[in-house]
mmCIF file of C-alpha atoms in Angstrom:
data_model
loop_
_atom_site.group_PDB
_atom_site.id
_atom_site.type_symbol
_atom_site.label_atom_id
_atom_site.label_comp_id
_atom_site.label_asym_id
_atom_site.label_seq_id
_atom_site.Cartn_x
_atom_site.Cartn_y
_atom_site.Cartn_z
ATOM 1 C CA UNK A 130 67.448 -93.838 22.826
ATOM 2 C CA UNK A 131 64.307 -95.735 22.519
ATOM 3 C CA UNK A 132 62.054 -96.206 25.200
ATOM 4 C CA UNK A 133 62.206 -99.926 26.354
ATOM 5 C CA UNK A 134 59.229 -102.090 26.851
ATOM 6 C CA UNK A 135 59.848 -102.357 30.524
ATOM 7 C CA UNK A 136 60.117 -98.756 31.377
ATOM 8 C CA UNK A 137 57.221 -97.922 29.464
ATOM 9 C CA UNK A 138 55.234 -100.324 31.215
ATOM 10 C CA UNK A 139 56.621 -98.749 34.429
ATOM 11 C CA UNK A 140 55.601 -95.305 33.308
ATOM 12 C CA UNK A 141 51.977 -96.565 32.519
ATOM 13 C CA UNK A 142 51.957 -98.781 35.683
ATOM 14 C CA UNK A 143 52.257 -96.204 38.197
ATOM 15 C CA UNK A 144 48.830 -96.389 39.909
ATOM 16 C CA UNK A 145 49.218 -100.323 40.319
ATOM 17 C CA UNK A 146 52.853 -99.776 42.059
ATOM 18 C CA UNK A 147 51.644 -96.981 44.545
ATOM 19 C CA UNK A 148 50.274 -99.389 46.746
ATOM 20 C CA UNK A 149 53.683 -100.899 47.747
ATOM 21 C CA UNK A 150 54.776 -97.467 49.039
ATOM 22 C CA UNK A 151 52.070 -96.907 51.597
ATOM 23 C CA UNK A 152 52.738 -95.648 54.907
ATOM 24 C CA UNK A 153 51.014 -94.750 57.941
ATOM 25 C CA UNK A 154 51.333 -91.427 59.969
ATOM 26 C CA UNK A 155 49.425 -88.100 60.248
ATOM 27 C CA UNK A 156 50.761 -84.512 59.977
ATOM 28 C CA UNK A 157 51.992 -84.521 63.420
ATOM 29 C CA UNK A 158 53.933 -87.920 62.922
ATOM 30 C CA UNK A 159 51.414 -90.273 64.745
ATOM 31 C CA UNK A 160 49.045 -92.544 62.725
ATOM 32 C CA UNK A 161 46.867 -92.094 59.679
ATOM 33 C CA UNK A 162 46.847 -93.781 56.373
ATOM 34 C CA UNK A 163 48.691 -92.057 53.547
ATOM 35 C CA UNK A 164 48.524 -94.199 50.593
ATOM 36 C CA UNK A 165 50.853 -94.064 47.845
ATOM 37 C CA UNK A 166 53.770 -92.415 49.629
ATOM 38 C CA UNK A 167 56.923 -93.530 50.872
ATOM 39 C CA UNK A 168 57.746 -92.835 54.622
ATOM 40 C CA UNK A 169 58.377 -89.026 55.457
ATOM 41 C CA UNK A 170 61.717 -87.963 57.048
ATOM 42 C CA UNK A 171 63.072 -84.244 57.787
ATOM 43 C CA UNK A 172 66.131 -82.443 56.231
ATOM 44 C CA UNK A 173 67.275 -79.303 57.967
ATOM 45 C CA UNK A 174 67.749 -76.929 55.270
ATOM 46 C CA UNK A 175 68.296 -72.974 54.899
ATOM 47 C CA UNK A 176 66.922 -72.431 58.616
ATOM 48 C CA UNK A 177 63.826 -74.521 58.043
ATOM 49 C CA UNK A 178 62.857 -78.401 58.664
ATOM 50 C CA UNK A 179 61.568 -79.857 55.355
ATOM 51 C CA UNK A 180 59.528 -82.804 55.313
ATOM 52 C CA UNK A 181 60.826 -85.047 52.545
ATOM 53 C CA UNK A 182 59.570 -88.327 50.702
ATOM 54 C CA UNK A 183 62.210 -90.570 49.015
ATOM 55 C CA UNK A 184 62.177 -93.695 46.886
ATOM 56 C CA UNK A 185 64.088 -95.481 44.463
ATOM 57 C CA UNK A 186 67.987 -95.127 43.455
ATOM 58 C CA UNK A 187 69.741 -93.753 40.440
ATOM 59 C CA UNK A 188 69.966 -90.218 38.968
ATOM 60 C CA UNK A 189 67.759 -87.742 41.374
ATOM 61 C CA UNK A 190 64.556 -86.325 40.185
ATOM 62 C CA UNK A 191 63.164 -83.617 42.608
ATOM 63 C CA UNK A 192 59.486 -83.169 42.498
ATOM 64 C CA UNK A 193 58.370 -79.661 43.271
ATOM 65 C CA UNK A 194 54.540 -79.426 43.709
ATOM 66 C CA UNK A 195 52.451 -76.124 42.852
ATOM 67 C CA UNK A 196 49.650 -74.137 44.395
ATOM 68 C CA UNK A 197 47.671 -75.094 46.635
ATOM 69 C CA UNK A 198 49.284 -78.754 46.659
ATOM 70 C CA UNK A 199 51.708 -80.891 48.724
ATOM 71 C CA UNK A 200 54.376 -83.510 47.833
ATOM 72 C CA UNK A 201 51.287 -85.935 48.150
ATOM 73 C CA UNK A 202 50.332 -84.496 44.503
ATOM 74 C CA UNK A 203 53.141 -86.650 43.046
ATOM 75 C CA UNK A 204 51.874 -89.838 44.645
ATOM 76 C CA UNK A 205 51.231 -91.302 41.094
ATOM 77 C CA UNK A 206 54.607 -90.313 39.722
ATOM 78 C CA UNK A 207 56.749 -91.323 42.770
ATOM 79 C CA UNK A 208 56.503 -95.229 42.093
ATOM 80 C CA UNK A 209 56.751 -95.093 38.435
ATOM 81 C CA UNK A 210 60.027 -92.904 38.406
ATOM 82 C CA UNK A 211 61.666 -95.148 41.123
ATOM 83 C CA UNK A 212 60.808 -98.354 39.369
ATOM 84 C CA UNK A 213 62.196 -97.026 36.290
ATOM 85 C CA UNK A 214 65.610 -96.571 37.852
ATOM 86 C CA UNK A 215 65.404 -92.946 39.333
ATOM 87 C CA UNK A 216 66.052 -91.488 42.810
ATOM 88 C CA UNK A 217 62.926 -89.636 43.645
ATOM 89 C CA UNK A 218 62.474 -86.937 46.302
ATOM 90 C CA UNK A 219 59.301 -85.143 46.672
ATOM 91 C CA UNK A 220 59.308 -82.346 49.441
ATOM 92 C CA UNK A 221 56.454 -80.307 50.975
ATOM 93 C CA UNK A 222 57.999 -76.869 50.106
ATOM 94 C CA UNK A 223 58.333 -74.021 52.274
ATOM 95 C CA UNK A 224 54.965 -73.068 53.746
ATOM 96 C CA UNK A 225 53.366 -76.273 52.938
ATOM 97 C CA UNK A 226 52.335 -79.650 54.780
ATOM 98 C CA UNK A 227 54.770 -80.691 57.279
ATOM 99 C CA UNK A 228 57.340 -78.460 56.400
ATOM 100 C CA UNK A 229 58.206 -75.260 58.209
ATOM 101 C CA UNK A 230 56.218 -71.992 57.940
ATOM 102 C CA UNK A 231 58.042 -68.988 58.438
ATOM 103 C CA UNK A 232 55.941 -65.931 59.466
ATOM 104 C CA UNK A 233 57.432 -63.028 57.382
ATOM 105 C CA UNK A 234 56.228 -62.556 53.454
ATOM 106 C CA UNK A 235 59.823 -62.172 52.370
ATOM 107 C CA UNK A 236 60.654 -65.453 53.755
ATOM 108 C CA UNK A 237 59.042 -66.745 50.472
ATOM 109 C CA UNK A 238 61.048 -64.939 48.057
ATOM 110 C CA UNK A 239 62.918 -66.758 45.289
ATOM 111 C CA UNK A 240 66.262 -66.591 47.119
ATOM 112 C CA UNK A 241 64.906 -68.652 50.086
ATOM 113 C CA UNK A 242 63.044 -70.954 47.752
ATOM 114 C CA UNK A 243 66.018 -71.943 45.621
ATOM 115 C CA UNK A 244 68.230 -72.007 48.523
ATOM 116 C CA UNK A 245 65.856 -74.595 50.429
ATOM 117 C CA UNK A 246 66.600 -77.023 47.305
ATOM 118 C CA UNK A 247 70.517 -76.285 47.409
ATOM 119 C CA UNK A 248 70.372 -77.195 50.947
ATOM 120 C CA UNK A 249 68.223 -80.159 50.179
ATOM 121 C CA UNK A 250 70.907 -81.532 47.795
ATOM 122 C CA UNK A 251 73.485 -80.600 50.191
ATOM 123 C CA UNK A 252 71.889 -82.279 53.243
ATOM 124 C CA UNK A 253 71.328 -85.472 51.193
ATOM 125 C CA UNK A 254 74.946 -85.696 49.499
ATOM 126 C CA UNK A 255 73.791 -85.146 46.035
ATOM 127 C CA UNK A 256 75.691 -82.855 43.494
ATOM 128 C CA UNK A 257 72.784 -82.230 40.912
ATOM 129 C CA UNK A 258 69.107 -83.287 40.297
ATOM 130 C CA UNK A 259 66.638 -83.069 37.725
ATOM 131 C CA UNK A 260 63.938 -80.326 38.873
ATOM 132 C CA UNK A 261 60.601 -81.789 37.947
ATOM 133 C CA UNK A 262 57.642 -79.041 38.670
ATOM 134 C CA UNK A 263 53.986 -78.380 38.343
ATOM 135 C CA UNK A 264 52.464 -75.024 38.627
ATOM 136 C CA UNK A 265 54.474 -72.926 40.966
ATOM 137 C CA UNK A 266 56.798 -75.995 40.967
ATOM 138 C CA UNK A 267 57.338 -75.657 37.377
ATOM 139 C CA UNK A 268 58.422 -71.810 37.962
ATOM 140 C CA UNK A 269 60.863 -73.018 40.779
ATOM 141 C CA UNK A 270 62.218 -75.732 38.463
ATOM 142 C CA UNK A 271 63.247 -72.990 35.775
ATOM 143 C CA UNK A 272 64.635 -70.693 38.288
ATOM 144 C CA UNK A 273 66.781 -73.242 39.620
ATOM 145 C CA UNK A 274 68.305 -73.714 36.125
ATOM 146 C CA UNK A 275 68.773 -69.969 36.022
ATOM 147 C CA UNK A 276 70.394 -69.297 39.533
ATOM 148 C CA UNK A 277 71.774 -72.565 40.175
ATOM 149 C CA UNK A 278 72.593 -74.259 36.980
ATOM 150 C CA UNK A 279 75.579 -76.100 38.736
ATOM 151 C CA UNK A 280 73.091 -78.020 40.728
ATOM 152 C CA UNK A 281 70.737 -78.729 37.933
ATOM 153 C CA UNK A 282 70.882 -81.730 35.547
ATOM 154 C CA UNK A 283 67.799 -80.880 33.818
ATOM 155 C CA UNK A 284 64.142 -79.447 33.986
ATOM 156 C CA UNK A 285 60.738 -81.162 33.428
ATOM 157 C CA UNK A 286 57.905 -78.614 33.856
ATOM 158 C CA UNK A 287 54.162 -79.546 33.759
ATOM 159 C CA UNK A 288 51.932 -76.993 32.559
ATOM 160 C CA UNK A 289 54.159 -73.976 33.493
ATOM 161 C CA UNK A 290 56.270 -72.796 30.655
ATOM 162 C CA UNK A 291 59.404 -70.737 30.994
ATOM 163 C CA UNK A 292 58.426 -66.896 30.612
ATOM 164 C CA UNK A 293 61.426 -64.403 31.359
ATOM 165 C CA UNK A 294 61.167 -61.981 34.116
ATOM 166 C CA UNK A 295 57.924 -63.420 35.757
ATOM 167 C CA UNK A 296 55.494 -62.054 33.166
ATOM 168 C CA UNK A 297 53.262 -65.079 32.855
ATOM 169 C CA UNK A 298 50.176 -63.136 33.605
ATOM 170 C CA UNK A 299 51.155 -60.792 30.786
ATOM 171 C CA UNK A 300 51.741 -63.320 28.058
ATOM 172 C CA UNK A 301 50.306 -61.960 24.584
ATOM 173 C CA UNK A 302 47.887 -65.278 24.472
ATOM 174 C CA UNK A 303 46.416 -64.282 27.970
ATOM 175 C CA UNK A 304 46.222 -60.666 26.924
ATOM 176 C CA UNK A 305 44.312 -61.190 23.863
ATOM 177 C CA UNK A 306 41.683 -58.468 23.961
ATOM 178 C CA UNK A 307 42.109 -57.489 27.517
ATOM 179 C CA UNK A 308 45.248 -54.722 27.052
ATOM 180 C CA UNK A 309 44.486 -51.322 26.358
ATOM 181 C CA UNK A 310 45.746 -50.068 23.038
ATOM 182 C CA UNK A 311 49.309 -49.733 22.487
ATOM 183 C CA UNK A 312 50.178 -51.805 25.748
ATOM 184 C CA UNK A 313 53.056 -54.094 25.471
ATOM 185 C CA UNK A 314 54.506 -56.240 28.104
ATOM 186 C CA UNK A 315 58.017 -54.547 29.261
ATOM 187 C CA UNK A 316 60.332 -56.800 31.249
ATOM 188 C CA UNK A 317 62.109 -53.541 32.668
ATOM 189 C CA UNK A 318 58.831 -52.802 34.699
ATOM 190 C CA UNK A 319 57.434 -54.607 37.695
ATOM 191 C CA UNK A 320 55.014 -57.309 36.343
ATOM 192 C CA UNK A 321 52.452 -56.605 39.158
ATOM 193 C CA UNK A 322 52.248 -52.765 38.190
ATOM 194 C CA UNK A 323 51.519 -53.735 34.556
ATOM 195 C CA UNK A 324 48.956 -56.259 35.890
ATOM 196 C CA UNK A 325 47.218 -53.437 37.407
ATOM 197 C CA UNK A 326 46.823 -51.807 33.874
ATOM 198 C CA UNK A 327 45.003 -54.904 32.388
ATOM 199 C CA UNK A 328 42.976 -56.724 35.229
ATOM 200 C CA UNK A 329 40.224 -56.110 37.717
ATOM 201 C CA UNK A 330 41.172 -56.273 41.488
ATOM 202 C CA UNK A 331 39.536 -59.399 41.719
ATOM 203 C CA UNK A 332 42.173 -60.966 39.571
ATOM 204 C CA UNK A 333 43.700 -63.735 41.726
ATOM 205 C CA UNK A 334 47.243 -62.529 41.941
ATOM 206 C CA UNK A 335 46.138 -59.014 42.465
ATOM 207 C CA UNK A 336 43.747 -59.972 45.115
ATOM 208 C CA UNK A 337 46.681 -61.684 46.790
ATOM 209 C CA UNK A 338 48.725 -58.435 46.700
ATOM 210 C CA UNK A 339 46.113 -56.394 48.154
ATOM 211 C CA UNK A 340 45.161 -57.710 51.529
ATOM 212 C CA UNK A 341 43.910 -60.994 53.410
ATOM 213 C CA UNK A 342 40.410 -61.496 51.421
ATOM 214 C CA UNK A 343 41.982 -64.452 49.503
ATOM 215 C CA UNK A 344 43.595 -65.900 52.692
ATOM 216 C CA UNK A 345 39.957 -65.788 54.185
ATOM 217 C CA UNK A 346 38.024 -67.001 51.348
ATOM 218 C CA UNK A 347 40.526 -70.350 50.909
ATOM 219 C CA UNK A 348 40.819 -70.838 54.574
ATOM 220 C CA UNK A 349 37.075 -70.421 55.377
ATOM 221 C CA UNK A 350 36.453 -74.081 54.547
ATOM 222 C CA UNK A 351 39.490 -75.882 52.763
ATOM 223 C CA UNK A 352 37.403 -78.753 51.532
ATOM 224 C CA UNK A 353 35.249 -76.565 49.562
ATOM 225 C CA UNK A 354 37.917 -74.554 48.188
ATOM 226 C CA UNK A 355 39.574 -77.906 46.957
ATOM 227 C CA UNK A 356 36.166 -78.915 45.301
ATOM 228 C CA UNK A 357 35.894 -75.441 43.845
ATOM 229 C CA UNK A 358 39.239 -74.897 42.292
ATOM 230 C CA UNK A 359 40.450 -78.486 41.445
ATOM 231 C CA UNK A 360 37.931 -79.483 38.641
ATOM 232 C CA UNK A 361 38.099 -80.601 34.992
ATOM 233 C CA UNK A 362 35.997 -79.719 32.101
ATOM 234 C CA UNK A 363 35.253 -76.258 33.238
ATOM 235 C CA UNK A 364 35.815 -74.457 30.010
ATOM 236 C CA UNK A 365 37.843 -75.061 26.892
ATOM 237 C CA UNK A 366 40.569 -72.695 26.070
ATOM 238 C CA UNK A 367 38.998 -71.823 22.503
ATOM 239 C CA UNK A 368 35.847 -70.927 24.234
ATOM 240 C CA UNK A 369 37.298 -69.105 27.259
ATOM 241 C CA UNK A 370 39.401 -66.698 24.806
ATOM 242 C CA UNK A 371 36.229 -66.011 22.950
ATOM 243 C CA UNK A 372 34.739 -64.540 26.249
ATOM 244 C CA UNK A 373 34.368 -60.846 26.493
ATOM 245 C CA UNK A 374 37.185 -59.332 28.299
ATOM 246 C CA UNK A 375 35.033 -58.918 31.423
ATOM 247 C CA UNK A 376 34.812 -62.522 31.734
ATOM 248 C CA UNK A 377 38.353 -63.037 31.330
ATOM 249 C CA UNK A 378 39.716 -61.383 34.531
ATOM 250 C CA UNK A 379 41.125 -64.612 36.205
ATOM 251 C CA UNK A 380 38.999 -63.927 39.233
ATOM 252 C CA UNK A 381 39.616 -67.535 40.306
ATOM 253 C CA UNK A 382 38.548 -67.073 43.982
ATOM 254 C CA UNK A 383 35.213 -65.343 43.439
ATOM 255 C CA UNK A 384 33.266 -68.938 43.062
ATOM 256 C CA UNK A 385 34.372 -69.478 46.639
ATOM 257 C CA UNK A 386 31.560 -66.967 47.956
ATOM 258 C CA UNK A 387 29.075 -68.577 45.294
ATOM 259 C CA UNK A 388 26.809 -71.684 45.767
ATOM 260 C CA UNK A 389 28.523 -74.746 44.835
ATOM 261 C CA UNK A 390 25.680 -75.596 42.696
ATOM 262 C CA UNK A 391 26.793 -73.018 40.241
ATOM 263 C CA UNK A 392 30.210 -74.445 39.653
ATOM 264 C CA UNK A 393 30.840 -75.518 36.289
ATOM 265 C CA UNK A 394 32.769 -78.933 35.253
ATOM 266 C CA UNK A 395 33.613 -81.635 37.516
ATOM 267 C CA UNK A 396 35.473 -82.220 40.646
ATOM 268 C CA UNK A 397 38.740 -84.560 40.269
ATOM 269 C CA UNK A 398 39.793 -85.239 43.762
ATOM 270 C CA UNK A 399 38.310 -88.674 45.085
ATOM 271 C CA UNK A 400 37.007 -88.490 48.765
ATOM 272 C CA UNK A 401 40.426 -89.876 50.407
ATOM 273 C CA UNK A 402 42.488 -87.179 48.430
ATOM 274 C CA UNK A 403 40.237 -84.466 49.072
ATOM 275 C CA UNK A 404 40.303 -85.215 52.768
ATOM 276 C CA UNK A 405 44.112 -85.413 52.977
ATOM 277 C CA UNK A 406 44.486 -82.106 51.300
ATOM 278 C CA UNK A 407 41.701 -80.348 53.292
ATOM 279 C CA UNK A 408 42.929 -81.674 56.502
ATOM 280 C CA UNK A 409 46.407 -80.360 55.810
ATOM 281 C CA UNK A 410 45.491 -77.045 54.835
ATOM 282 C CA UNK A 411 43.070 -76.726 57.952
ATOM 283 C CA UNK A 412 46.408 -77.109 60.223
ATOM 284 C CA UNK A 413 48.636 -74.750 58.046
ATOM 285 C CA UNK A 414 46.097 -72.232 56.453
ATOM 286 C CA UNK A 415 46.757 -70.719 52.883
ATOM 287 C CA UNK A 416 48.814 -67.665 53.863
ATOM 288 C CA UNK A 417 52.188 -69.232 53.709
ATOM 289 C CA UNK A 418 51.407 -70.548 50.241
ATOM 290 C CA UNK A 419 49.758 -67.458 49.117
ATOM 291 C CA UNK A 420 53.219 -65.436 50.205
ATOM 292 C CA UNK A 421 54.843 -66.984 47.440
ATOM 293 C CA UNK A 422 52.639 -64.837 45.230
ATOM 294 C CA UNK A 423 53.191 -61.759 47.240
ATOM 295 C CA UNK A 424 57.055 -62.027 46.240
ATOM 296 C CA UNK A 425 56.370 -61.506 42.609
ATOM 297 C CA UNK A 426 57.880 -57.961 42.489
ATOM 298 C CA UNK A 427 60.792 -58.837 44.745
ATOM 299 C CA UNK A 428 61.701 -61.960 42.535
ATOM 300 C CA UNK A 429 61.228 -59.755 39.333
ATOM 301 C CA UNK A 430 63.668 -57.431 40.575
ATOM 302 C CA UNK A 431 66.236 -60.350 41.838
ATOM 303 C CA UNK A 432 66.364 -61.282 38.191
ATOM 304 C CA UNK A 433 66.446 -58.127 36.257
ATOM 305 C CA UNK A 434 70.434 -58.527 35.841
ATOM 306 C CA UNK A 435 70.413 -62.679 35.411
ATOM 307 C CA UNK A 436 70.546 -63.927 31.914
ATOM 308 C CA UNK A 437 66.993 -65.426 30.951
ATOM 309 C CA UNK A 438 68.663 -68.674 29.073
ATOM 310 C CA UNK A 439 67.967 -71.954 30.427
ATOM 311 C CA UNK A 440 71.280 -73.801 29.489
ATOM 312 C CA UNK A 441 70.202 -77.595 30.560
ATOM 313 C CA UNK A 442 68.100 -80.169 28.935
ATOM 314 C CA UNK A 443 64.211 -79.487 29.414
ATOM 315 C CA UNK A 444 61.243 -81.162 28.606
ATOM 316 C CA UNK A 445 57.806 -79.034 28.685
ATOM 317 C CA UNK A 446 54.696 -81.050 29.247
ATOM 318 C CA UNK A 447 51.640 -78.877 28.376
ATOM 319 C CA UNK A 448 47.962 -79.743 28.752
ATOM 320 C CA UNK A 449 45.443 -79.538 25.871
ATOM 321 C CA UNK A 450 42.902 -78.071 28.179
ATOM 322 C CA UNK A 451 44.734 -75.737 30.492
ATOM 323 C CA UNK A 452 43.349 -72.084 30.458
ATOM 324 C CA UNK A 453 45.752 -70.819 32.994
ATOM 325 C CA UNK A 454 48.955 -71.916 31.088
ATOM 326 C CA UNK A 455 47.927 -72.971 27.733
ATOM 327 C CA UNK A 456 49.866 -74.726 25.150
ATOM 328 C CA UNK A 457 50.168 -71.760 23.219
ATOM 329 C CA UNK A 458 52.272 -70.059 25.935
ATOM 330 C CA UNK A 459 55.082 -72.495 25.413
ATOM 331 C CA UNK A 460 55.503 -71.713 21.628
ATOM 332 C CA UNK A 461 58.724 -70.046 21.010
ATOM 333 C CA UNK A 462 60.157 -71.078 24.327
ATOM 334 C CA UNK A 463 63.329 -72.449 22.621
ATOM 335 C CA UNK A 464 64.474 -68.881 22.160
ATOM 336 C CA UNK A 465 65.158 -68.974 25.713
ATOM 337 C CA UNK A 466 65.418 -72.726 26.420
ATOM 338 C CA UNK A 467 67.614 -73.983 23.346
ATOM 339 C CA UNK A 468 67.682 -77.821 24.551
ATOM 340 C CA UNK A 469 63.861 -78.173 24.549
ATOM 341 C CA UNK A 470 61.361 -81.253 23.794
ATOM 342 C CA UNK A 471 57.662 -80.397 24.401
ATOM 343 C CA UNK A 472 54.963 -83.134 24.897
ATOM 344 C CA UNK A 473 51.149 -82.419 24.747
ATOM 345 C CA UNK A 474 48.847 -84.387 27.153
ATOM 346 C CA UNK A 475 45.554 -84.401 25.179
ATOM 347 C CA UNK A 476 42.286 -84.156 26.951
ATOM 348 C CA UNK A 477 44.186 -82.935 30.205
ATOM 349 C CA UNK A 478 43.529 -79.502 32.042
ATOM 350 C CA UNK A 479 45.536 -77.414 34.867
ATOM 351 C CA UNK A 480 45.453 -80.377 37.056
ATOM 352 C CA UNK A 481 47.522 -82.799 34.960
ATOM 353 C CA UNK A 482 48.942 -84.859 37.680
ATOM 354 C CA UNK A 483 45.481 -85.859 38.905
ATOM 355 C CA UNK A 484 43.715 -86.145 35.382
ATOM 356 C CA UNK A 485 46.361 -87.841 33.406
ATOM 357 C CA UNK A 486 48.718 -89.243 35.944
ATOM 358 C CA UNK A 487 50.083 -92.178 33.811
ATOM 359 C CA UNK A 488 50.559 -90.156 30.538
ATOM 360 C CA UNK A 489 52.773 -87.689 32.583
ATOM 361 C CA UNK A 490 54.764 -90.375 34.121
ATOM 362 C CA UNK A 491 55.452 -91.968 30.882
ATOM 363 C CA UNK A 492 56.308 -88.678 29.244
ATOM 364 C CA UNK A 493 58.951 -87.904 32.072
ATOM 365 C CA UNK A 494 60.425 -91.620 31.990
ATOM 366 C CA UNK A 495 60.969 -91.412 27.998
ATOM 367 C CA UNK A 496 62.715 -87.947 28.299
ATOM 368 C CA UNK A 497 64.745 -89.140 31.312
ATOM 369 C CA UNK A 498 65.989 -92.341 29.987
ATOM 370 C CA UNK A 499 67.279 -90.438 26.492
ATOM 371 C CA UNK A 500 68.594 -87.352 28.199
ATOM 372 C CA UNK A 501 69.533 -88.081 31.655
ATOM 373 C CA UNK A 502 69.920 -91.895 32.218
ATOM 374 C CA UNK A 503 72.720 -91.964 29.753
#
């Protein structure tokens, strides 16, 4: 189906439309401006209270944010999708924002994360949804298709490819020149154990596994953390993969202990967005979000006997300059995702939702109109 002029303009006009969805409230439900978002309401699901933002009518699209983000990360997509004829739901996921934050690490495993979303659909009397995710939200979207296919209309993942058995950090493109001779990723072996053979303890995923230093660094000054992490034009993938192995250890939290003047690239978030993200994480801390990573081994084990084929229509939106999840990591995905389309967002890095919001909306709407609306 060809993309109508009306819906193309809806996708490209997201920024202009967001002001119509402004609401006033703060994290505790009192008053503060949160531009571009529908009013918050709460859903009881899987033993937690989840904060949810809804707009529009039509087929349901659930927007799943990444780390360290919030439902607010989708503020530029919500109105575009709603205006294009879709029912949009953007939750603060477990451990984030206004949603509950259970104490135990295992409360953040895949079983709980997916049951939260099934319960969300149940409470809103929705049979099936398209799961649209970025970063960790993309991982969760793919897992919904594996573990809860009956509740899944389709998947849209932004930057995060489908990699079977949680071996994202062991992808051959990331390991180029890093792995010892003879090393080959093995899906039958715990991915964290394999990562320890490749990376230094400063590698961000391993740092999260090995104590609370990552929690401390991130929480010391949340505004500084966002200024440091959410950046663009830091290094091109071609240049990154040309660096010696010791400079490709994904030590993403190390810069938090260095002077800001040494930071490469440019900040992305404007003052209002930075203030909102920082104030939210000042209230919640980063530990609940980091606990998602602390369940990698548990999640890998849970999927060992699960067929790693995604059998729903899927869209993979890659970002040209993403070093963490390069476009090359999506090559060959059709072996595990047979009904797959891929779109490249040129000039964007990992934080595609902020760098190229209109292009993301337009790509999603084009695919949804052709594969879901009919």
